[in-house]
Short mmCIF file of C-alpha atoms in Angstrom, two decimals:
data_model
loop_
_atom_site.label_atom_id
_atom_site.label_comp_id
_atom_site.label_asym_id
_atom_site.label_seq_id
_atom_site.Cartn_x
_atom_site.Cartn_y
_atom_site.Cartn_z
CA UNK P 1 -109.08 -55.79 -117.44
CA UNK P 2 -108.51 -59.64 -117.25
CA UNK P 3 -109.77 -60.85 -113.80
CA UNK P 4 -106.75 -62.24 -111.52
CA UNK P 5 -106.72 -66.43 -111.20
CA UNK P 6 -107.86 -67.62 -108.19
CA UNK P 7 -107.61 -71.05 -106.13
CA UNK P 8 -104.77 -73.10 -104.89
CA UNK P 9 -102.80 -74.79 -107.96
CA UNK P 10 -102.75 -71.31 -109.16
CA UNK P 11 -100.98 -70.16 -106.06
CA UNK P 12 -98.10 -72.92 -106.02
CA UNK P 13 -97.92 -71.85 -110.08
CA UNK P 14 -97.17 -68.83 -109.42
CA UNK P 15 -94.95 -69.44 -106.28
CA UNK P 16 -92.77 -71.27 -109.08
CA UNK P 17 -92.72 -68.88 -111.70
CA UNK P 18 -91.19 -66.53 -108.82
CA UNK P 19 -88.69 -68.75 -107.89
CA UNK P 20 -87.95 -69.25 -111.41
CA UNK P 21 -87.85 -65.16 -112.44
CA UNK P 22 -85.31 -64.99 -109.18
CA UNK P 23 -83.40 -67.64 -110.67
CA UNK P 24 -82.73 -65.86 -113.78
CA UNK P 25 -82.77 -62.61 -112.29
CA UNK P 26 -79.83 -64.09 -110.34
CA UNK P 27 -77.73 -65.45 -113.08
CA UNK P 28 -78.06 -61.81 -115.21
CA UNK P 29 -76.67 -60.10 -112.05
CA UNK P 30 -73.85 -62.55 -111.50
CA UNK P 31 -73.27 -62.67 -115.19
CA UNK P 32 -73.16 -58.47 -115.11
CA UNK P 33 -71.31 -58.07 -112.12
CA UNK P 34 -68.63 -60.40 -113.45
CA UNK P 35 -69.33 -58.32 -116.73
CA UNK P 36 -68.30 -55.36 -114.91
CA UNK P 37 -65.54 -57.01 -113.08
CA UNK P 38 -64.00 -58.14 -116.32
CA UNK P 39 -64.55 -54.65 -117.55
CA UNK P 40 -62.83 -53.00 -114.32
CA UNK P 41 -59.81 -55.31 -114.92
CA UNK P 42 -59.47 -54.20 -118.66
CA UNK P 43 -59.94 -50.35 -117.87
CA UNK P 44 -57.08 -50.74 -115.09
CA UNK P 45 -54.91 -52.48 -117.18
CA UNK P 46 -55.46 -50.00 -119.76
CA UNK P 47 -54.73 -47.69 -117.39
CA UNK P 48 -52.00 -48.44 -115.97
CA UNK P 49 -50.62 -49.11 -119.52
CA UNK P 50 -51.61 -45.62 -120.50
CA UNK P 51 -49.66 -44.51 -116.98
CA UNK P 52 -46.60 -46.26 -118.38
CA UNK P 53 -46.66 -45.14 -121.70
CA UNK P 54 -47.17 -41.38 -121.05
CA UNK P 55 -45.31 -41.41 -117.95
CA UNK P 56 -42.97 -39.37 -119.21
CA UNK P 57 -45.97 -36.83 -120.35
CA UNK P 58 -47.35 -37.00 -117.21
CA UNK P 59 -44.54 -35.85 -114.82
CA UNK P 60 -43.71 -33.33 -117.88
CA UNK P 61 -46.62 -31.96 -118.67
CA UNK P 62 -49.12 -29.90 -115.59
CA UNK P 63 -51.96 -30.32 -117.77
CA UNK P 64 -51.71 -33.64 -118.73
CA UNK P 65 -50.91 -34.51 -114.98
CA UNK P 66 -54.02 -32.52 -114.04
CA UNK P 67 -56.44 -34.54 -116.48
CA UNK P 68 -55.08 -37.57 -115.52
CA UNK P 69 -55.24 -36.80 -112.03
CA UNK P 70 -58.73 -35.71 -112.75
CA UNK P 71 -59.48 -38.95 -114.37
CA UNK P 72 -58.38 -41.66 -111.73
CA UNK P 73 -60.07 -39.54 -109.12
CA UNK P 74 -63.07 -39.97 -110.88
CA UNK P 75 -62.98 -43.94 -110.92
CA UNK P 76 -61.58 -43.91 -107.38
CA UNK P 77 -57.74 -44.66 -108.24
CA UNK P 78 -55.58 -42.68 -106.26
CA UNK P 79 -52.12 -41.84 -107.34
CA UNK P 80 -51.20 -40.23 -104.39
CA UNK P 81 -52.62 -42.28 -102.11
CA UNK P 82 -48.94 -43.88 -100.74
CA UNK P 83 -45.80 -43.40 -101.50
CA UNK P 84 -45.06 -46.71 -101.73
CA UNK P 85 -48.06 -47.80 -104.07
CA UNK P 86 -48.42 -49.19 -107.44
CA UNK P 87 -48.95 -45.95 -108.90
CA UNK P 88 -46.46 -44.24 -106.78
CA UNK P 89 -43.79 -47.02 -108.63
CA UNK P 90 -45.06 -46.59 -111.78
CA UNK P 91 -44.86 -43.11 -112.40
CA UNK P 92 -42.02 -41.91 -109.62
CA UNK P 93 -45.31 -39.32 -108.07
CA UNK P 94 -44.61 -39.93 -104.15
CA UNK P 95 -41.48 -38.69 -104.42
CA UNK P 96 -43.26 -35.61 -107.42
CA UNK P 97 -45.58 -34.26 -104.67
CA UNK P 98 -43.21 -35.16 -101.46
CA UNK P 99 -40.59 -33.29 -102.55
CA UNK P 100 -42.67 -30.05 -104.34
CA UNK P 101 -44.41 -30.39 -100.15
CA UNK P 102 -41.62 -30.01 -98.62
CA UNK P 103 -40.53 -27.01 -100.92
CA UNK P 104 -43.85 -25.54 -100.39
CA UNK P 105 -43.83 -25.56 -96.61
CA UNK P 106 -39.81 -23.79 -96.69
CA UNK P 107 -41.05 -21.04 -98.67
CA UNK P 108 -44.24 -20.33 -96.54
CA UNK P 109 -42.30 -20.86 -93.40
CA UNK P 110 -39.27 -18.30 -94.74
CA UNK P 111 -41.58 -15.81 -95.70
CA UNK P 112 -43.99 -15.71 -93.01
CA UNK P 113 -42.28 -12.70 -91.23
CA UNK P 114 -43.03 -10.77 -93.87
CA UNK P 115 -46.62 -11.74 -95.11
CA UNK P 116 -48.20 -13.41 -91.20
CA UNK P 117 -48.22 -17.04 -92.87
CA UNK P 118 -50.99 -15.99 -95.91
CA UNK P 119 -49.22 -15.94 -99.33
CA UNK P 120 -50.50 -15.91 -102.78
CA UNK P 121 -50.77 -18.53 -104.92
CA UNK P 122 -48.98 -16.94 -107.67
CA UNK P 123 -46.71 -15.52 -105.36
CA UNK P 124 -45.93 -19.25 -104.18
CA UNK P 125 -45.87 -20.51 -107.56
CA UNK P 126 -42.99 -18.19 -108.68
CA UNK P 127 -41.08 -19.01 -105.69
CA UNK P 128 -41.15 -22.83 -105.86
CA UNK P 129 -40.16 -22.30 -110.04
CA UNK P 130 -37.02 -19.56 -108.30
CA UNK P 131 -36.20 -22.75 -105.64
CA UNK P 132 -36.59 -25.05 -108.67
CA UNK P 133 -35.23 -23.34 -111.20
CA UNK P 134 -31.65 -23.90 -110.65
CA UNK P 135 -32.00 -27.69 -111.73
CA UNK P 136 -31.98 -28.72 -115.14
CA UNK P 137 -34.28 -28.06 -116.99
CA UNK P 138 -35.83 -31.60 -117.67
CA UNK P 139 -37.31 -30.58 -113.90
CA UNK P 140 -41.46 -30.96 -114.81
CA UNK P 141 -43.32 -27.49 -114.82
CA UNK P 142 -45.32 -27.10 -111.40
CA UNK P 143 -49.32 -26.04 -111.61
CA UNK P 144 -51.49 -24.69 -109.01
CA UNK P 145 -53.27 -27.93 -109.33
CA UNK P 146 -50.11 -29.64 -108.61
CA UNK P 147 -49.63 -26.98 -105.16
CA UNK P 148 -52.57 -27.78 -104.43
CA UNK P 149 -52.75 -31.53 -104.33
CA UNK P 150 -49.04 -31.06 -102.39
CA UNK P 151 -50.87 -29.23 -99.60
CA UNK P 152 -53.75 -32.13 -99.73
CA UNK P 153 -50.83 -34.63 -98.87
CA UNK P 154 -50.00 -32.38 -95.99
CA UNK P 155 -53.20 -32.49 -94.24
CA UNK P 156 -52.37 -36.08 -92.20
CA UNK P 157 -49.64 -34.28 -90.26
CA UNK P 158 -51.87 -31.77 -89.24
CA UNK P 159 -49.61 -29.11 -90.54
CA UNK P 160 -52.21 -26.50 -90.76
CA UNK P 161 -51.66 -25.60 -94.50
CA UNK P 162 -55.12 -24.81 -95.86
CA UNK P 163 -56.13 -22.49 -99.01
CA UNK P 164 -58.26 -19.51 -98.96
CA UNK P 165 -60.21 -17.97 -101.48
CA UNK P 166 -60.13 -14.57 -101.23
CA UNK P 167 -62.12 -12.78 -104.13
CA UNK P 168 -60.41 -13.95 -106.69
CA UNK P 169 -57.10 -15.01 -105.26
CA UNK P 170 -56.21 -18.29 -104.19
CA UNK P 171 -54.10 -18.07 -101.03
CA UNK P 172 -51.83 -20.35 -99.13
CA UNK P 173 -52.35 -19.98 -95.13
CA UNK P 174 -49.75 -21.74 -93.18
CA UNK P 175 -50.54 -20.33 -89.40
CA UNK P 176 -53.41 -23.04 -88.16
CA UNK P 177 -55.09 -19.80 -86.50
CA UNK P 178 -58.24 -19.32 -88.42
CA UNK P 179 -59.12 -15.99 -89.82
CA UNK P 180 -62.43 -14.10 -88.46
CA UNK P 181 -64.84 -13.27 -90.64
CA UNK P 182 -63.79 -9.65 -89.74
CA UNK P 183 -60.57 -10.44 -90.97
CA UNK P 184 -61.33 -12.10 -94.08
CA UNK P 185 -63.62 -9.48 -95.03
CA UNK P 186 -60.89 -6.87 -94.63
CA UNK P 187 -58.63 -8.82 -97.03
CA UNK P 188 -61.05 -9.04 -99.19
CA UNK P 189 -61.35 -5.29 -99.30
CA UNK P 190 -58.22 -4.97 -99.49
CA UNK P 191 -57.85 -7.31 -102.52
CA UNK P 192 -58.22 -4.34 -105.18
CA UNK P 193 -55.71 -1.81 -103.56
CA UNK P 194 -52.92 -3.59 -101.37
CA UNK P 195 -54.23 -1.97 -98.66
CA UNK P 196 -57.20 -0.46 -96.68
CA UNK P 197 -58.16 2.70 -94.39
CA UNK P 198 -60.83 3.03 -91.75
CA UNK P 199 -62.47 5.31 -94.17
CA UNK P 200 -62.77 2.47 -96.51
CA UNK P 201 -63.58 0.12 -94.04
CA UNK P 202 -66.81 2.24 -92.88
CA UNK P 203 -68.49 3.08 -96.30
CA UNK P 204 -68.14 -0.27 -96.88
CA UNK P 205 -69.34 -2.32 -94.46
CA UNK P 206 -70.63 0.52 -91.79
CA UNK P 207 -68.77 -0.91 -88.74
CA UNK P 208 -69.00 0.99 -85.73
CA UNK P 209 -65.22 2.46 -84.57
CA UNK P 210 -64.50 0.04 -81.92
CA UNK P 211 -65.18 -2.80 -84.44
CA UNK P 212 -63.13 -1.35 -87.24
CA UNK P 213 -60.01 -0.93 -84.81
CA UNK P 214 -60.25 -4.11 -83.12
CA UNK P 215 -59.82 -6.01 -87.14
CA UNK P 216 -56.90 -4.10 -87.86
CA UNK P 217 -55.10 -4.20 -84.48
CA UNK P 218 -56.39 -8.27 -85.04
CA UNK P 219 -54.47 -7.89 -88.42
CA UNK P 220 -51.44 -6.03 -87.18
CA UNK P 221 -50.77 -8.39 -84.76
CA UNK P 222 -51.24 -11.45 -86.97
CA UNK P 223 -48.67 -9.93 -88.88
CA UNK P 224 -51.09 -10.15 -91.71
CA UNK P 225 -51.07 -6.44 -92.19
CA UNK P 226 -48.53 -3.62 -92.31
CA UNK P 227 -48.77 0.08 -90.87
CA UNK P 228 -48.43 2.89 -93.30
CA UNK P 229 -48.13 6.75 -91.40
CA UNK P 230 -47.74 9.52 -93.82
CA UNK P 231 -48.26 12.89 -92.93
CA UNK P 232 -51.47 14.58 -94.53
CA UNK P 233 -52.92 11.06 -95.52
CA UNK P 234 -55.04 8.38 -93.99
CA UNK P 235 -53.23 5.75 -92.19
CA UNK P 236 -53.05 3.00 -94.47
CA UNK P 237 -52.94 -1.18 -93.56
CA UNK P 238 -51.02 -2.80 -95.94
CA UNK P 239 -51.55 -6.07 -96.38
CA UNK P 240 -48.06 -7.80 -97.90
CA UNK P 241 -49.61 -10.94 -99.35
CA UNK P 242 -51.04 -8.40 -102.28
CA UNK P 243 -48.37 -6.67 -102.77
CA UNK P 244 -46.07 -7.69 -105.95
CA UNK P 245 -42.35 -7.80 -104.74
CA UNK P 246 -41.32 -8.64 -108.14
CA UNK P 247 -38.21 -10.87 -108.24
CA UNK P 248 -37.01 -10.01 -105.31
CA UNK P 249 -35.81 -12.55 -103.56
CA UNK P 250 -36.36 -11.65 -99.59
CA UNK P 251 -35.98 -15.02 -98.67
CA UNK P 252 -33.54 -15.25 -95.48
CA UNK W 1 -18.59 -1.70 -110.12
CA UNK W 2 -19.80 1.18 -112.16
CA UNK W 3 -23.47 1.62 -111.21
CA UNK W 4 -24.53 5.67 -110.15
CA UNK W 5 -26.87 6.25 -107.14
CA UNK W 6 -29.26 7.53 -110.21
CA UNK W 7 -29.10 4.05 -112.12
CA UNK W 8 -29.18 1.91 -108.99
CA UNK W 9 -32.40 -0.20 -108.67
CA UNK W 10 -33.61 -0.64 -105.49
CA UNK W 11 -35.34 -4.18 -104.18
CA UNK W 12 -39.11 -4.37 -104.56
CA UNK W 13 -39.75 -4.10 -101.16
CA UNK W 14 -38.17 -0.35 -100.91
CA UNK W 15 -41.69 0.81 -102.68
CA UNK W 16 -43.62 -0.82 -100.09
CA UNK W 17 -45.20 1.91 -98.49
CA UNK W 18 -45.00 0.92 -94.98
CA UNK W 19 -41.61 0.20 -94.94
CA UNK W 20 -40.77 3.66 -94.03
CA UNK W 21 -43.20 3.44 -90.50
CA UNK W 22 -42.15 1.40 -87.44
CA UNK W 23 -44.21 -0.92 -87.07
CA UNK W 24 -45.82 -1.79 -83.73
CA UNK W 25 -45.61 -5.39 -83.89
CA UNK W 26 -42.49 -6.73 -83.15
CA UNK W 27 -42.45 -10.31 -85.04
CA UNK W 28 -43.24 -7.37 -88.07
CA UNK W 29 -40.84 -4.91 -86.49
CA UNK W 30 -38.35 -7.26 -86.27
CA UNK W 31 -38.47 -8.60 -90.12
CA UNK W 32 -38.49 -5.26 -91.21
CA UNK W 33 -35.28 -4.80 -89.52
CA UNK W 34 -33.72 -7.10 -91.57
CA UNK W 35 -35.42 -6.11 -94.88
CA UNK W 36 -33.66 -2.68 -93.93
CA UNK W 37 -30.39 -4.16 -93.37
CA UNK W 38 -30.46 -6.16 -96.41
CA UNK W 39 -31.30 -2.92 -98.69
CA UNK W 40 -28.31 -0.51 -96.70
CA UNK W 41 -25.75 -3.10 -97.10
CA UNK W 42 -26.51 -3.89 -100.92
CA UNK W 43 -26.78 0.17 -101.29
CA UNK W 44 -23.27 0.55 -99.66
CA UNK W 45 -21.44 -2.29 -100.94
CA UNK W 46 -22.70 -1.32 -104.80
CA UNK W 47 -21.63 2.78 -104.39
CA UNK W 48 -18.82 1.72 -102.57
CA UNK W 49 -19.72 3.75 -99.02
CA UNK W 50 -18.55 3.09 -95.87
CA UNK W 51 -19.62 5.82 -93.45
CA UNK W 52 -24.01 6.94 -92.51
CA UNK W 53 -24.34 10.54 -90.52
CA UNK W 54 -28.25 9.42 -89.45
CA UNK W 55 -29.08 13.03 -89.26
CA UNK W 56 -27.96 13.60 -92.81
CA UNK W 57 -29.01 10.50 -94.92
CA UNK W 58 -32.37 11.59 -92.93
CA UNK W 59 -32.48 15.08 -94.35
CA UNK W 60 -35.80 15.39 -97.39
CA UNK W 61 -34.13 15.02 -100.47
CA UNK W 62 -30.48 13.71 -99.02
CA UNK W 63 -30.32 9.57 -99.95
CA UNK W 64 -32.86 7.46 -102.33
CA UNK W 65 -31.95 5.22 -100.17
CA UNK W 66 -34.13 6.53 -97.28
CA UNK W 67 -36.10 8.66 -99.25
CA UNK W 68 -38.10 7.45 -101.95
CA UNK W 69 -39.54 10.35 -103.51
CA UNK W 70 -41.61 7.89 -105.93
CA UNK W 71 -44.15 6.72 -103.18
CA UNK W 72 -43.53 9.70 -101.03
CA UNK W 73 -42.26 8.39 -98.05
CA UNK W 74 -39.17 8.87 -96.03
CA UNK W 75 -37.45 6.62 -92.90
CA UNK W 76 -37.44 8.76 -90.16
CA UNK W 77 -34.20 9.89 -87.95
CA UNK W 78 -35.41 7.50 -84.77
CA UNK W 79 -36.43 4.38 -86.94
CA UNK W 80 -32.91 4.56 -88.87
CA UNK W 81 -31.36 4.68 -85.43
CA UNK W 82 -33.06 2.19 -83.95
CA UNK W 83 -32.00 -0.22 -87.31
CA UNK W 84 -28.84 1.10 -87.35
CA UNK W 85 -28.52 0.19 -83.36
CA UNK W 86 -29.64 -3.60 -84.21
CA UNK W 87 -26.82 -3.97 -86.79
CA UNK W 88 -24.44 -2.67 -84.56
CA UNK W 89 -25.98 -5.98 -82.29
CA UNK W 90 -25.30 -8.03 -85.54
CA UNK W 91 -21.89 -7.15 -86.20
CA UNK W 92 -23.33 -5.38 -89.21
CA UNK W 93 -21.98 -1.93 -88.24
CA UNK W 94 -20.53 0.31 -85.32
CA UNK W 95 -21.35 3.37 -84.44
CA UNK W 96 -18.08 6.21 -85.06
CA UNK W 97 -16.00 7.10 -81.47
CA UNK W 98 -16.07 10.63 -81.16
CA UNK W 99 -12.68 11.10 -82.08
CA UNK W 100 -12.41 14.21 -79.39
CA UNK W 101 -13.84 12.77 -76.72
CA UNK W 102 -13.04 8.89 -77.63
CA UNK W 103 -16.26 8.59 -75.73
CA UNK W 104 -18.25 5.40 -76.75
CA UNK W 105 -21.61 7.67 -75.02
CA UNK W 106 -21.25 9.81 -77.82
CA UNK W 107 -24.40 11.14 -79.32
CA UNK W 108 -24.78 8.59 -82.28
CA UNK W 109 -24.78 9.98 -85.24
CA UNK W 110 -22.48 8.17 -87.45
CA UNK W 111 -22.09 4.32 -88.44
CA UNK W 112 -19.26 2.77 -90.10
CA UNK W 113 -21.83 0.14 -92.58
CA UNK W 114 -20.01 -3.29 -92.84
CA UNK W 115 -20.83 -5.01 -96.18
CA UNK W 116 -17.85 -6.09 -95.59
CA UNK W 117 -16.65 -6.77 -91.93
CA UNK W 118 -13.23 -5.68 -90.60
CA UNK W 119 -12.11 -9.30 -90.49
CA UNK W 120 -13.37 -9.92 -94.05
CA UNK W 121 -10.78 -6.83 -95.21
CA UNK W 122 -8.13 -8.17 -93.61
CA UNK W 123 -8.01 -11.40 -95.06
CA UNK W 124 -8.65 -9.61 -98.38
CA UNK W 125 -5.77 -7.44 -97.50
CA UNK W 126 -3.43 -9.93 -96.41
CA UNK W 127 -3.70 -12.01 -99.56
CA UNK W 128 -3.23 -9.27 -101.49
CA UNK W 129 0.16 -8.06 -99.77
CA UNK W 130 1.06 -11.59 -100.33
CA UNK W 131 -0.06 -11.71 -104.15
CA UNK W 132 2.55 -7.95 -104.63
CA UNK W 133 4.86 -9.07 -102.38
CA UNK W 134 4.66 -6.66 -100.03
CA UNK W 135 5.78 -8.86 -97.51
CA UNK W 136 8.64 -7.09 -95.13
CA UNK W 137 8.00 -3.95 -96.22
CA UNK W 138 6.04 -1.02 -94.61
CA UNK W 139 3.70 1.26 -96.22
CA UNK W 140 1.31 4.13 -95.04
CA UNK W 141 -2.46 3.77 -94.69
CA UNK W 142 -2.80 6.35 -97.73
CA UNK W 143 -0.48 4.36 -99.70
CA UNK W 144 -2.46 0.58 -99.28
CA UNK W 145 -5.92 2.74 -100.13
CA UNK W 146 -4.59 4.83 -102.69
CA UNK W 147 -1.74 3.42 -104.37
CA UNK W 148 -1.26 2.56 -107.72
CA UNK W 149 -1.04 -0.95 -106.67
CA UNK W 150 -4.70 -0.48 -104.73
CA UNK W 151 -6.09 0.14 -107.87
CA UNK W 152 -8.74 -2.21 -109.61
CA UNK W 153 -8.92 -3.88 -105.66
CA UNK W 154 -12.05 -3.68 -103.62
CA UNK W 155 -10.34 -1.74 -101.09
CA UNK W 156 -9.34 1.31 -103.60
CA UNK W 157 -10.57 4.55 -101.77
CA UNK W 158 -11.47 2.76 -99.18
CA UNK W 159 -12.39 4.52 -96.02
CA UNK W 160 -9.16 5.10 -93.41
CA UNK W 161 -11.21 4.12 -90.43
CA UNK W 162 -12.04 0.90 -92.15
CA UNK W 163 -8.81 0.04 -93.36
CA UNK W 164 -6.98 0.80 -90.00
CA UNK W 165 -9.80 -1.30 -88.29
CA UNK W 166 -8.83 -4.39 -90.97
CA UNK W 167 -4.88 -3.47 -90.18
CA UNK W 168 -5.62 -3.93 -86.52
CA UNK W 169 -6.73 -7.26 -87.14
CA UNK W 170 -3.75 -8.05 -89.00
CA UNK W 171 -1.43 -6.66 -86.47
CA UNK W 172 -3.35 -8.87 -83.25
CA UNK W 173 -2.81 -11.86 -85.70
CA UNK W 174 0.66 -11.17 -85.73
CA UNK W 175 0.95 -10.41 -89.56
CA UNK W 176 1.90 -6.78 -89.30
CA UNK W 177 3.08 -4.02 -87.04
CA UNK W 178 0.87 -0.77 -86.94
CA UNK W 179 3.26 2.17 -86.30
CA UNK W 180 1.30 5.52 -85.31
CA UNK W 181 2.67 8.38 -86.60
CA UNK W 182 2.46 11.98 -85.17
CA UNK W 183 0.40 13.57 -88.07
CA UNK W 184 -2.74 12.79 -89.36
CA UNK W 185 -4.39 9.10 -90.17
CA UNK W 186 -2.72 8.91 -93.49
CA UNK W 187 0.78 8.41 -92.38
CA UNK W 188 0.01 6.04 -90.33
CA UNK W 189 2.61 3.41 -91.23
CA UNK W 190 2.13 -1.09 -90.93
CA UNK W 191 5.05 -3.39 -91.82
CA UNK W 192 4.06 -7.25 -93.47
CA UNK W 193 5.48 -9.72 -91.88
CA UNK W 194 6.57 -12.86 -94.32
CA UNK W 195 3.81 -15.88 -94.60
#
């Protein structure tokens, strides 16, 4: 190994070889954060010309709208940010997502007798395309990506719409009262069959009595479950959210 | 309407098990209620019935309506009374006078169902006396229900207790006269007055 220089003229040489190796280390950032900026500039016009061209797609199209969605998330755009907004303008989504809100909140609200406030997302989903579905048919297709970024706009008005997973269901709650874990462990047994017994409840989890009739009283009186009393069977809790009402419209 | 009780297709919700138990909740109690309403009147309006004996419709076997022999499970006499008491609240039914006693604190076992209510089938009525003409003239209670003229109308066979109750509301509108005869319901008599 070389030995290091030593003495003072060395020291002021390499004093200025610093300042110098700042200097240019200077101009290349400058030179790539204006790169960068220039290169920010294009990609937003680009894609606010792609916006405009496949607006049409977009509002048409739920998985088009997702990807896109997907994409100016990712650089930090957001579509839905305002109503009154560029993007909102440009591709009419304020008024998309304000209006699918609104339609999402009736049908949770009108059918929260029957299910307690928790309703599936399919469940949902085939409601808001019934409420829809009277329009022409130029109305764009809904997705559960779409439902869900509707209940995102929500959340400033503290409306208490939040969604569950539940196994494998997505569900909609609209009551702000949180479920206990008891709770949400009974739905989720009850995922498979509609409904659940005591019996069920104790092979699978091995809660004492007192426990297992304190959830489903909980239940009952969250409206979240139904009673079921048939002579010569177990006493079943229903729980309404699972169960398939077809195309029934119970709507009041 | 043609449909049979055997090709009539229930809603959804009347395979929902719990549906036949009163439920001890009363936001729940209370929206089945109404899911129960909903079913009877569509049940009545498509076979065309106008009277429920509780104790009968409640009998194993008697209705699909209340029992659904598919999920096993049948409404029991005190829940239907206790719906059919709310509709009576609603204006969605009333329970039959004992026609003996005319005591209203009659033991309540029959319901006239309104899918229709009596006002309803009196404005039906009187625009179809004034479609025929029937303005001026009288006619008997059996006539209006079973008449040729009746025929092809909603109110064809329709039950006497009904009608009369429709008639009534004609008559305190001033647009007809109710004259009781001395025999039975059917010759009861109602002139049309003009428009």
């Amino acid at each position: 190994m070389r030995r290091r220089a030593v003495g003072i003229a060395n020291a002021e040489n390499r004093k200025a070889l610093d300042r110098k190796f700042q200097e240019i280390g200077d101009n290349i950032a400058a030179r790539e954060i204006q790169q960068l900026h220039d290169q920010l500039d294009t990609f937003k016009t680009n894609l606010q010309e792609f916006a405009r061209k496949y607006r049409k797609d977009i509002r048409r199209d739920p998985t088009f709208r997702m990807h896109f969605q997907q994409m100016c998330t990712k650089i930090g755009v957001d579509p839905l940010a305002s109503n009154k907004g560029f993007w909102a303008d440009l591709l009419g989504f304020g008024d998309f997502y304000f209006e699918l809100s609104v339609q999402i909140t009736e049908i949770c609200i009108a059918t929260r007798p029957q299910n307690g406030g928790l309703i599936e997302m399919g469940e949902l989903k085939r409601r808001i395309k019934v409420k829809r579905g009277d329009r022409k048919s130029s109305q764009p297709e809904i997705s559960e990506d779409d439902i869900v970024r509707s209940i995102k706009t929500l959340k400033p008005l503290s409306s208490g719409f939040e969604i569950l997973t539940i196994g494998n269901r997505k569900m909609v709650r609209s009551v702000p009262k949180e479920l206990d874990t008891d709770q949400s462990s009974l739905l989720l047994l009850a995922q498979a069959t509609g409904y659940m017994t005591k019996g069920m409840i104790e092979t699978e989890f091995k809660w004492h009595e007192g426990r297992i009739l304190q959830a489903l009283d909980n239940l009952l009186q969250d409206g979240l479950a139904w009673l079921d009393l048939s002579p010569g069977e177990e006493d079943k809790y229903w729980i309404p959210s699972f169960y398939d009402f077809g195309d029934n419209e119970n709507t009041v | 309407m043609q449909s049979e009780s055997n090709s009539y297709k229930f809603p959804a919700i009347h395979d929902f098990p719990p549906l036949y138990t009163r439920q001890p909740t009363e936001s729940t109690w209370q929206n089945q209620v109404k899911e129960w309403e909903r079913i009877i009147l569509a049940y009545y309006r498509s076979q065309r019935l106008y009277r429920l004996n509780l104790v009968e419709a409640t009998v194993p076997g008697a209705s699909p309506l209340f029992d659904n022999t598919k999920i096993k499970r049948r409404l029991s006499l005190e829940t239907l009374e206790e719906i059919v008491n709310e509709m009576v609240r609603k204006g969605l039914a009333e329970w039959v006078t004992d026609s003996n006693t005319g005591s209203k604190s009659a033991a309540r076992t029959q319901a006239l169902i309104y899918w229709r209510k009596p006002e309803e089938w009196s404005s039906l009525l009187w625009n179809w006396i004034n479609e025929q003409g029937f303005n001026n003239s009288i006619m008997t209670v059996y006539e209006i229900a079973n008449g040729e003229a009746a025929e092809g109308t909603d109110f064809y066979e329709m039950d006497t207790t009904v009608l009369i109750k429709a008639l009534e509301v004609l008559s305190a509108n001033g647009n007809a006269q109710i004259f009781t005869g001395t025999g039975d319901v059917d010759s009861i008599g109602v002139k049309f007055f003009g428009t």
